XYZ file of C-alpha atoms in Angstrom:
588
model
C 17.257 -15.344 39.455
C 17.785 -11.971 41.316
C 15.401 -9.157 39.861
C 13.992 -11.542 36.920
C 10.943 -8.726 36.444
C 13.624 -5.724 36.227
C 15.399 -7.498 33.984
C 12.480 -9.036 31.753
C 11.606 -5.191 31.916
C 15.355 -4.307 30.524
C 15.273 -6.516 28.241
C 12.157 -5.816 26.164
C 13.179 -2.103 26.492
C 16.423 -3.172 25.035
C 14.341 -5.252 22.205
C 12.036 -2.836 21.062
C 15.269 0.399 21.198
C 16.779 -2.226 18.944
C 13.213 -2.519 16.765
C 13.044 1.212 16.664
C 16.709 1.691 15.360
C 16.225 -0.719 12.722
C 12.921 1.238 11.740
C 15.053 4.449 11.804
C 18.084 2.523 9.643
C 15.377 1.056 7.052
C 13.901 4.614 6.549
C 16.819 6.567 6.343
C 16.401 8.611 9.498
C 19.477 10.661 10.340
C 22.569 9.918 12.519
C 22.181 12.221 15.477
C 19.190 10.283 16.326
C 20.538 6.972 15.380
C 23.570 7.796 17.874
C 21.185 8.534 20.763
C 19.849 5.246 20.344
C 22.915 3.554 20.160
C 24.228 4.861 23.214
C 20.532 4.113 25.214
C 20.646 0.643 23.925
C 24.541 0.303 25.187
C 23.411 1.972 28.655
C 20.873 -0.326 29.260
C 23.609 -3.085 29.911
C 24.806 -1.271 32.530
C 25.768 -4.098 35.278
C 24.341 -3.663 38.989
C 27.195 -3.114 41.359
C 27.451 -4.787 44.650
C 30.018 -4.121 47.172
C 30.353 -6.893 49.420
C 32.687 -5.594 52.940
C 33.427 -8.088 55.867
C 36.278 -9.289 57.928
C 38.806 -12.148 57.244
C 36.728 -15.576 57.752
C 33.668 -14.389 57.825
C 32.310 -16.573 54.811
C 32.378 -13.956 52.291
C 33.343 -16.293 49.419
C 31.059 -19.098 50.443
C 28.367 -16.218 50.665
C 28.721 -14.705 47.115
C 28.737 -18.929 45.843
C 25.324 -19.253 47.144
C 23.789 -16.274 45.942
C 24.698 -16.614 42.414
C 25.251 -20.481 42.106
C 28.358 -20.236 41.388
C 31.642 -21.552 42.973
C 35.025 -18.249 42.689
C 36.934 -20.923 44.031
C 36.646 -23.112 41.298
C 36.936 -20.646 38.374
C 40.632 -20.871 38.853
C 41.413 -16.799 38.640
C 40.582 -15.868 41.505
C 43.948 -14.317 43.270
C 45.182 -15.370 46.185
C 46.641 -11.834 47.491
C 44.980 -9.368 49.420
C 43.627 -7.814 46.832
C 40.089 -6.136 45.900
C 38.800 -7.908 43.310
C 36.412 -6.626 40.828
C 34.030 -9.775 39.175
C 32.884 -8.849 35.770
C 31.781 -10.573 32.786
C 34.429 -12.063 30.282
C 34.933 -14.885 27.287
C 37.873 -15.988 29.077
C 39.231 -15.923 32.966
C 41.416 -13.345 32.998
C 42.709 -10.974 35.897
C 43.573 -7.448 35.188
C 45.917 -5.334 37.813
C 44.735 -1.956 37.764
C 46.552 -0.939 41.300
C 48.604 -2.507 43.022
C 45.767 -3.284 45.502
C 42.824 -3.616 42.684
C 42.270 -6.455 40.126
C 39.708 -6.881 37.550
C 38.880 -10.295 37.942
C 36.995 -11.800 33.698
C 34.803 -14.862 34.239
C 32.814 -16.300 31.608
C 29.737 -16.440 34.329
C 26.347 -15.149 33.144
C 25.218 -13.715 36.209
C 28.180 -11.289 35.796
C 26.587 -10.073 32.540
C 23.774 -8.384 35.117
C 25.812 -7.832 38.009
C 29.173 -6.711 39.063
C 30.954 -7.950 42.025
C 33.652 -6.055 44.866
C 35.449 -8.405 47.140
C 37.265 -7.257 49.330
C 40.002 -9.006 51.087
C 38.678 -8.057 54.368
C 38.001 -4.761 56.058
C 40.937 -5.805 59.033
C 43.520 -7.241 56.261
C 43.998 -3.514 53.759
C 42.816 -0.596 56.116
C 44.800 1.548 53.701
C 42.146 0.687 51.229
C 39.508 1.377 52.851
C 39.274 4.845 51.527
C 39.679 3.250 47.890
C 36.420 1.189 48.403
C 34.974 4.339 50.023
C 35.946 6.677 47.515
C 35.259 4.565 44.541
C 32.860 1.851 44.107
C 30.388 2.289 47.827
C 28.984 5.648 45.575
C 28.155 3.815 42.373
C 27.240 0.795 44.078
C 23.665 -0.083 44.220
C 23.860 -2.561 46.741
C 26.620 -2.588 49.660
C 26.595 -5.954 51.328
C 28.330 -6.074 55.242
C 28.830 -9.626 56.172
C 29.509 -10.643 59.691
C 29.967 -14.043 61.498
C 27.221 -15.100 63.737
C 30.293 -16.294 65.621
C 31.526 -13.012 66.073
C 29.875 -10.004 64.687
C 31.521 -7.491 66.811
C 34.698 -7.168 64.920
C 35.314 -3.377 65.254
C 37.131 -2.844 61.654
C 33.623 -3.474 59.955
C 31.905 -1.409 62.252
C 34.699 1.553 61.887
C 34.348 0.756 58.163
C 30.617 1.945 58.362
C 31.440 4.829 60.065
C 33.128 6.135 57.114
C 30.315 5.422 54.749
C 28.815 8.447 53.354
C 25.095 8.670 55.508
C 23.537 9.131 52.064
C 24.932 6.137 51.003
C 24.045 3.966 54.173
C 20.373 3.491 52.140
C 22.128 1.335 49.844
C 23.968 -0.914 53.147
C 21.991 -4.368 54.054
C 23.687 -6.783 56.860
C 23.788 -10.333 56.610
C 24.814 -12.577 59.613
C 26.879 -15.286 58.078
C 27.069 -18.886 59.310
C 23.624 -19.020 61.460
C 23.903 -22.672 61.574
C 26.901 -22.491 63.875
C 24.072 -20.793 66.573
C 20.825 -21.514 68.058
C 17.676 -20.012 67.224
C 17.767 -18.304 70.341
C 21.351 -17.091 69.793
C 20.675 -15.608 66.426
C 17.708 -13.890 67.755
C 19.770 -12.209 70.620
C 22.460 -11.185 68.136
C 20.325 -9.748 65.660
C 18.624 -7.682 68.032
C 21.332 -6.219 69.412
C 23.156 -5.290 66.053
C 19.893 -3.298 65.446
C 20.347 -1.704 68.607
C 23.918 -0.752 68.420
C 22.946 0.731 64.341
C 20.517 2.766 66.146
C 22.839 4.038 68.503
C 25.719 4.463 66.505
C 23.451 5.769 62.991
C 20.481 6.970 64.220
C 18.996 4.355 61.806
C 18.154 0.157 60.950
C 19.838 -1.723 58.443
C 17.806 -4.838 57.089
C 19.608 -7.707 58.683
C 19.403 -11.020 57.657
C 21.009 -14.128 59.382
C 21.809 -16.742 56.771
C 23.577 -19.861 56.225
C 25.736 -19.710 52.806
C 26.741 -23.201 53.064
C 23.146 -24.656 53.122
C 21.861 -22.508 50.533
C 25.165 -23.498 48.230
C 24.054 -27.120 48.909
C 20.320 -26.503 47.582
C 21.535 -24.797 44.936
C 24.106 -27.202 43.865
C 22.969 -30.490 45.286
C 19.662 -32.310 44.332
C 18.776 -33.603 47.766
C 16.525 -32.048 50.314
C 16.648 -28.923 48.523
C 13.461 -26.911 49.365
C 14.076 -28.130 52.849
C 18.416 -26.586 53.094
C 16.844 -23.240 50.883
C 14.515 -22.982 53.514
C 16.902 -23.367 56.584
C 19.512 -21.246 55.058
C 17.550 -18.073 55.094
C 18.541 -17.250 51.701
C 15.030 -16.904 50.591
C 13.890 -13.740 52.303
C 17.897 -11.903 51.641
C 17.148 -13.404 47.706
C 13.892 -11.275 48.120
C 15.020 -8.171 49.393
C 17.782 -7.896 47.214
C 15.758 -8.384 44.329
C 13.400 -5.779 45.661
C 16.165 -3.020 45.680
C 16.762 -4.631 42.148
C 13.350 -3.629 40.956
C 12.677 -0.729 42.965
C 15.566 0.647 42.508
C 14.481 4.400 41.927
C 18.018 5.456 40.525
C 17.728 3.206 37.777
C 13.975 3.089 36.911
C 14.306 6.469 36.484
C 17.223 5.943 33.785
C 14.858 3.806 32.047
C 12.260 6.121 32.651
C 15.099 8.946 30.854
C 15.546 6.418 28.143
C 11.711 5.956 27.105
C 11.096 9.691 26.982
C 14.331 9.976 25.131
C 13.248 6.898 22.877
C 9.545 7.795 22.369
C 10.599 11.957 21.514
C 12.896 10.244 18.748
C 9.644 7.734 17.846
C 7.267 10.795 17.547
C 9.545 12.641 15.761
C 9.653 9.753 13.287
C 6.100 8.992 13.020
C 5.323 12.518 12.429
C 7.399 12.606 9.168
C 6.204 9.140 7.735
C 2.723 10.172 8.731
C 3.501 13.103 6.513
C 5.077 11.364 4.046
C 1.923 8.878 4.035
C -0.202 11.386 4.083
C 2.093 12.735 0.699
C 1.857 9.712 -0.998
C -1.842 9.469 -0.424
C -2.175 12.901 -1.852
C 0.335 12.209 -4.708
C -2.115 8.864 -5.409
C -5.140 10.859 -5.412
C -3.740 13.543 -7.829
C -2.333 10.413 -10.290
C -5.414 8.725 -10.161
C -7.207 12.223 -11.374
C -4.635 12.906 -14.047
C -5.467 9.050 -15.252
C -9.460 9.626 -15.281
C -8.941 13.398 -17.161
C -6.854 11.808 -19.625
C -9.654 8.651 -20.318
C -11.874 11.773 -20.538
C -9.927 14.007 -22.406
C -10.184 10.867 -25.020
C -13.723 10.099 -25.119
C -14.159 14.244 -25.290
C -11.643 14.158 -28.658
C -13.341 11.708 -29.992
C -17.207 13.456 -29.630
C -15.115 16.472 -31.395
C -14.552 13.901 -34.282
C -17.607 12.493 -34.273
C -19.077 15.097 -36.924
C -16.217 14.633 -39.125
C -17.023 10.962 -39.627
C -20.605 11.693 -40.506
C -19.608 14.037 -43.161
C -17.140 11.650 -44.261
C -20.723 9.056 -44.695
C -22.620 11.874 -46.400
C -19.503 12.770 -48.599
C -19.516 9.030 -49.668
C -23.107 8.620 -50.776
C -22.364 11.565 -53.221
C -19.071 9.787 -54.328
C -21.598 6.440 -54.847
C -23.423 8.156 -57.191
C -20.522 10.041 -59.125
C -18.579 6.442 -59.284
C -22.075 4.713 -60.623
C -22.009 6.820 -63.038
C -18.605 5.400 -63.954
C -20.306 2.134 -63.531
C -22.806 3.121 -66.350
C -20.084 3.987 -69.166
C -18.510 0.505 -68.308
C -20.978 -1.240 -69.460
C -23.258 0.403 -72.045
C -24.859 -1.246 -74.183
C -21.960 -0.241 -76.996
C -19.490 -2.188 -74.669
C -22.150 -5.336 -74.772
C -21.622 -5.490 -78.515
C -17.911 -4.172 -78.807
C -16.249 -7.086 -79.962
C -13.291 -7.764 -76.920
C -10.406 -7.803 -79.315
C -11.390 -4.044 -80.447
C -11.747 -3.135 -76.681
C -8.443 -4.211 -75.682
C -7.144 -2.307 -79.064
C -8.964 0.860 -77.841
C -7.226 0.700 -74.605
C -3.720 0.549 -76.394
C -4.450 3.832 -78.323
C -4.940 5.131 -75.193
C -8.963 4.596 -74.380
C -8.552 2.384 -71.160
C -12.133 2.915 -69.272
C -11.305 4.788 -65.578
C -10.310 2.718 -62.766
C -13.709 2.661 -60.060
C -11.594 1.712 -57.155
C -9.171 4.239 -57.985
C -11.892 7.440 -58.729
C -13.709 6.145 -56.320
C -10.536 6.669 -53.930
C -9.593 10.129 -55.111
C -13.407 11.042 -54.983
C -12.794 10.461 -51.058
C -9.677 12.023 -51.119
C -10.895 15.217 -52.680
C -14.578 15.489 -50.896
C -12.698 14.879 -46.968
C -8.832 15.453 -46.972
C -9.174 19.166 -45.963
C -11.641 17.788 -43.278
C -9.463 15.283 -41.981
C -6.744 17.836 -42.030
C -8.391 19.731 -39.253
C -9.563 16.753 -37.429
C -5.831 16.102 -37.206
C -5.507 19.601 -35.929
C -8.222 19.557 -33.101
C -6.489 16.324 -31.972
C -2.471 17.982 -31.508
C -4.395 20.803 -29.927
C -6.286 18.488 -27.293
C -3.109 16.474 -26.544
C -0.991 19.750 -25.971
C -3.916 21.051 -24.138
C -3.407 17.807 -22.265
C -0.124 17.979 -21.689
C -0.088 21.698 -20.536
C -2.938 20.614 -17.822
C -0.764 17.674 -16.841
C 2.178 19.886 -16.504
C 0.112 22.388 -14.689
C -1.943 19.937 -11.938
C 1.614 17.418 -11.389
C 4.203 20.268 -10.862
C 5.748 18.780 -7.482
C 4.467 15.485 -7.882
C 5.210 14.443 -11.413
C 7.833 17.178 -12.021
C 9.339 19.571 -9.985
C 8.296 22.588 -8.557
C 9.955 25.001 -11.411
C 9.706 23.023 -14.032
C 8.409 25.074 -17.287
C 5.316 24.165 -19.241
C 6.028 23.117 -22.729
C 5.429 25.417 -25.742
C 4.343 24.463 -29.097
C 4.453 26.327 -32.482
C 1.605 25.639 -34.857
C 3.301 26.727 -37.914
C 2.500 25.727 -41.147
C 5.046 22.603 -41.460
C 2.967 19.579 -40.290
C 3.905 17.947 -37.435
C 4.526 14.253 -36.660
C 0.814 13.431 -34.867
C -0.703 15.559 -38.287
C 1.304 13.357 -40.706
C 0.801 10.367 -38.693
C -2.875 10.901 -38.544
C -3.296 11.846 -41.847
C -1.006 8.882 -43.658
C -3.848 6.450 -41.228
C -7.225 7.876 -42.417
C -5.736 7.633 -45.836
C -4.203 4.415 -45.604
C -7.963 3.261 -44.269
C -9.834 4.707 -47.454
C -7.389 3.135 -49.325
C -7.886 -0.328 -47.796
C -11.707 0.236 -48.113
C -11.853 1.020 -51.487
C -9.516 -1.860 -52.501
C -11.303 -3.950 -50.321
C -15.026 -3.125 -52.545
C -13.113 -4.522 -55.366
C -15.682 -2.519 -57.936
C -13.120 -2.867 -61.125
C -13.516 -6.917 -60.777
C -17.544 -6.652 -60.329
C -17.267 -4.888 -63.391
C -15.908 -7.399 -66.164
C -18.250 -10.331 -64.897
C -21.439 -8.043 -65.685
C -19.749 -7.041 -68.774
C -18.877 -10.611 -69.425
C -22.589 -11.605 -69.379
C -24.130 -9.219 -71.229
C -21.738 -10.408 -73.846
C -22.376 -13.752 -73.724
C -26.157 -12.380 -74.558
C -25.351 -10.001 -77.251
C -23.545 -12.560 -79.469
C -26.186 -14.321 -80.270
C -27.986 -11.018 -82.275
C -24.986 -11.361 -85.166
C -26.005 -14.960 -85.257
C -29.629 -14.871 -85.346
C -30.166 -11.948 -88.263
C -28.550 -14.610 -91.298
C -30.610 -17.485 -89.839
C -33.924 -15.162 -89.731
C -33.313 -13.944 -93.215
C -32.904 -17.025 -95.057
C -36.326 -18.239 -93.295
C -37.749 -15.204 -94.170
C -36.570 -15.822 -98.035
C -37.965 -19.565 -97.413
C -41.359 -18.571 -96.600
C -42.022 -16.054 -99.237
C -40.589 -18.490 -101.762
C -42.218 -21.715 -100.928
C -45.602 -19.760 -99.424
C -46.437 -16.145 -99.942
C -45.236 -12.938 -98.716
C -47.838 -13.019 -95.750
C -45.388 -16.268 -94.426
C -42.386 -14.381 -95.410
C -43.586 -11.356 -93.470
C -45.101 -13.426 -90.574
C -41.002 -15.247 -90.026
C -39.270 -11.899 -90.631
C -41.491 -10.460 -87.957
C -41.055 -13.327 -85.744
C -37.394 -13.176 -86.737
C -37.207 -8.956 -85.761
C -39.678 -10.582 -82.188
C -36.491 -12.887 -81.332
C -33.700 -10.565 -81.590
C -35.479 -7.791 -79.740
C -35.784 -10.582 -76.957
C -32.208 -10.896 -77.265
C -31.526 -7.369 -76.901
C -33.621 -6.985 -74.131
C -31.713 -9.583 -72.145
C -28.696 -7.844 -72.797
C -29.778 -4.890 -71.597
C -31.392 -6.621 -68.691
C -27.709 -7.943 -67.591
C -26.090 -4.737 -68.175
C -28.873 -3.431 -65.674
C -28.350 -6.019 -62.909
C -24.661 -5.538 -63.102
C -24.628 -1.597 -62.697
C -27.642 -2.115 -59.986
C -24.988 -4.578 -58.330
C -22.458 -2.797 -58.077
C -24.613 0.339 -57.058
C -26.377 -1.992 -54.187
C -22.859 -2.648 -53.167
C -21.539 0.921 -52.788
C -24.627 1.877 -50.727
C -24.281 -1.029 -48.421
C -20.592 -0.442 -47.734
C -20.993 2.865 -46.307
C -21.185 1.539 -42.788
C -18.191 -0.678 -43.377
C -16.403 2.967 -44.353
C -17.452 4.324 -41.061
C -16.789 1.658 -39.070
C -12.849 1.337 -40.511
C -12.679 5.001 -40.063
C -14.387 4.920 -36.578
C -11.760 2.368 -35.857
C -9.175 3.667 -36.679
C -9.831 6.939 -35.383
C -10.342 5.672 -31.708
C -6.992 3.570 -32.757
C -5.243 6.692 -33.635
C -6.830 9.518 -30.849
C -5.801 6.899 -28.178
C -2.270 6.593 -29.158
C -1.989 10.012 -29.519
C -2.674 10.337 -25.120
C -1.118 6.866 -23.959
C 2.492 8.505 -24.577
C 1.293 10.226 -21.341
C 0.893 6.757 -19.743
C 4.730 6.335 -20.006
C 5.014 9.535 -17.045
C 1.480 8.672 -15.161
C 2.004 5.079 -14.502
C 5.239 4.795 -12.970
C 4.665 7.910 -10.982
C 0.792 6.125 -10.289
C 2.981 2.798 -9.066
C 5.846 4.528 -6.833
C 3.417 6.417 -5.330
C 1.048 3.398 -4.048
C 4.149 1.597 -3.297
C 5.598 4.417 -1.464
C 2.197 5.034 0.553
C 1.887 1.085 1.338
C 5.695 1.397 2.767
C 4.902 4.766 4.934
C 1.572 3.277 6.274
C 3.669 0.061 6.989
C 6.156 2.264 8.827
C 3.193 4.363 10.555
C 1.619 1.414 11.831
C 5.077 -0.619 13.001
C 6.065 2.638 14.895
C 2.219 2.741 16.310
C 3.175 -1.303 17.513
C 5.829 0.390 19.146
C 4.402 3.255 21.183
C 1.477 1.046 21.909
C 4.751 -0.716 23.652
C 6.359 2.155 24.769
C 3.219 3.240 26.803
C 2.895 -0.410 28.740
C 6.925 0.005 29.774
C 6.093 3.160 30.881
C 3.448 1.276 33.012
C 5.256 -0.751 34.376
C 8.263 1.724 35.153
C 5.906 3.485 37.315
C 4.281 0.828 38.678
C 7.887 -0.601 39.979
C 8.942 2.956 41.179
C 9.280 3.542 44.623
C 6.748 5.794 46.070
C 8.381 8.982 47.438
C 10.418 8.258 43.555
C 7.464 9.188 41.784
């Protein structure tokens, strides 16, 4: 094909305009430059336009078959009037009157998508439209083709035609001898050398002649047979290879594409500068988000050192509630409560004499000994989480809020707030759960229980020891009598001394376990605490993480940009390579 390199040039300029508007669509760019690419991408379809001129029957149609393959005859719209016809692409065959000596001829032929054919009917059939041709299509053309007959190329209304061509369009003007085959070698050579003669002469210049036969080179195109060997003879080769060489050097149009690259790569930089900047944005936002989420972990751990004393209070305030509470312990089961018969217990508790609940002195013990305490834990923690929030206002003003936004205020009056309450109704709720959880009011009956068991037996060993007593003095003498009584007065101190002895393991019991359950204390309060001082700064998560995720996402998208518009230039700077490279020299 005719100028395959200008095209294959074209066309990846075409492919990466189209890449770059879609990158300027997908990121919102605006419409002026959106419209500029538009229209480059349209201009870059622009056909070539080649103005073929010759007499009547000098092979003009059978030329234009065998350069681009393809039969006019045969397309079936070609009109048969004296017409100038002007080929261009079309879905359907169609012919246009625009004068009445000027048709647009539509022909679904793809070389007409590239290139854009005048006929004319013959320079010796319409002299009146000569001047048309002149006047309109020899200036835009970029290639004007005079074809003469090797039988007689001395027709003078081609020749006067010429003469009439603008001199700074006669670069454009290439002459092909038609029908070579009809002459000799010899012939051909004698002709040619004579047209350049008379151009010299006449234009004080050459034209680049070539003699060629159109119906040989039709025949290699279209027929399978001897082809290499009728290309060859036809000449068509070295006219295919100068007319693709004013296709690619072609200075007028490189230097459109040339136009449309700086126009295209101004619009590219433009756009890389702002996603760089809005990459560069992101990556700051990122930074300042990722900050925000380590000072908050911090501000925790740094709330929770502040608490830290308060919890070993809380311990030492316990071991002085222990021993208050074993005291307690001690009155539930004295020695009296051993012996009290169970009935007369339970009667002394319906007139009012029920013995104090541990769990439940034990609890307000706590309560008493660290609520103001944990009252002002509760107020060091809504004073670091405003503190928090004022520095998070502060350091994400234009990235988590915007620019004028105003910083929260907070009034510490004397009404609680929510996070005091909150905090407060958990610490509680944990003693609460700790002390039920000892369970000191159930240690207390089995002890009691035990001691009882023991004690019964003193009632029902003094009747038994008496009567032996009586039997010894009576059948013996008072030595025996005193010997059992003593033995008698030996056994129920034993018994007494086991009661006691019970009543003592069951108050050192539950003592043991109040001392022992001081680290369970601070580990529920420790727990709860962390449970409590971390809830109170993950309502902070709800603004930081979103923010945290569109800002990663948004810096992945602008470096994905930044980099596809980097693909780009990269591409940009080899088509501007090769513009210059196909550039004419004295076009540079």
């Amino acid at each position: 094909m005719i100028g395959d390199d200008y095209f294959e040039l074209r066309s990846r300029i075409g492919t990466d305009l189209l890449a770059l508007a879609a990158a300027l669509r997908e990121s919102g760019g605006d419409s002026e430059s959106a419209a500029i690419l538009d229209n480059l991408i349209a201009s870059l379809k622009e056909p070539f336009v080649f103005v073929v001129v010759g007499e009547v029957n000098v092979g003009k149609s059978t030329f234009l078959n065998a350069l681009f393959g393809q039969d006019f005859s045969s397309t079936g719209v070609v009109p048969t009037t004296g017409k100038i016809l002007f080929f261009r692409h079309g879905d359907e065959h169609s012919v246009v009157p625009v004068t009445p000596t000027l048709d647009e001829v539509y022909a679904p032929v793809d070389f007409l998508r590239d290139f854009h054919i005048v006929d004319t009917p013959g320079t010796n059939s319409v002299e009146n439209e000569h001047q048309l041709i002149t006047e309109r299509f020899v200036p835009i053309a970029d290639l004007v083709i005079f074809v003469f007959s090797a039988m007689n190329p001395w027709g003078a209304s081609a020749w006067q035609f010429l003469e009439k061509v603008h001199r700074e369009w006669m670069r454009h003007v290439i002459f092909v001898l038609q029908q070579s085959d009809l002459r000799s070698p010899e012939e051909i050579q004698v002709i040619t050398d004579y047209m350049g003669q008379l151009t010299r002469q006449r234009f004080g210049r050459d034209f680049p002649l070539y003699a060629v036969s159109a119906k040989k080179a039709f025949l290699a195109r279209n027929a399978g047979i001897e082809r290499e060997r009728l290309l060859q003879d036809s000449g068509f080769h070295a006219l295919e290879a100068h007319i693709s060489s004013i296709v690619r050097h072609n200075a007028a149009r490189l230097n459109k594409l040339a136009s449309t690259m700086r126009l295209a790569r101004q619009i590219l930089n433009d756009m890389r500068e702002r996603h760089v900047a809005s990459m560069h944005q992101a990556k700051r936002k990122t930074v300042v988000l990722q900050e925000l989420q380590t000072e908050r972990e911090l501000q925790v751990d740094r709330t929770l050192k502040k608490i830290l004393p308060a919890l070993d209070a809380t311990e030492r305030d316990y071991h002085e509630s222990v021993m208050r509470v074993a005291g307690l312990a001690s009155d539930a089961l004295t020695t009296r409560k051993a012996f009290q018969r169970k009935d007369a217990e339970e009667e002394e508790a319906e007139n009012g004499a029920r013995p104090q609940s541990l769990d439940h002195r034990l609890f307000q013990e706590l309560q008493h000994r660290t609520g103001d305490r944990w009252r002002q834990v509760s107020l060091v923690l809504e004073e670091d989480v405003h503190q928090f929030e004022r520095f998070l206002y502060a350091q994400g003003r234009g990235i988590l809020f915007p620019p004028d936004v105003v910083l929260p205020s907070h009034d510490y009056g004397e009404e609680e707030s929510e996070l005091r309450r909150r905090f407060g109704t958990h610490v509680d709720s944990s003693l609460r759960r700790f002390v039920i959880g000892l369970k000191l009011d159930e240690d207390i009956e089995p002890g009691l229980e035990s001691a009882r068991v023991t004690a019964r037996w003193l009632p029902r060993l003094i009747i038994p020891i008496l009567i032996g007593t009586a039997l010894c003095g009576w059948l013996d003498d008072l030595t025996s009598a005193a010997i059992a009584l003593g033995a008698g007065l030996l056994l129920l101190g034993v018994v007494y001394l086991l009661t006691q002895i019970r009543l003592a393991h069951a108050r050192n019991s539950i003592l043991d376990k109040l001392e022992e359950s001081s680290a369970t204390l601070r580990e529920m309060l420790s727990k709860q605490v962390t449970e409590d001082v971390t809830a109170s700064f993950t309502k902070f998560l709800d603004t930081l993480n979103p923010a945290q995720a569109n800002a990663a996402h948004l810096e992945r998208e602008q470096s994905s940009h930044v980099e596809r518009l980097r693909t780009l230039a990269d591409s940009f700077t080899v088509i501007d390579q090769q513009i210059q490279v196909l550039m004419p020299p004295g076009a540079k």
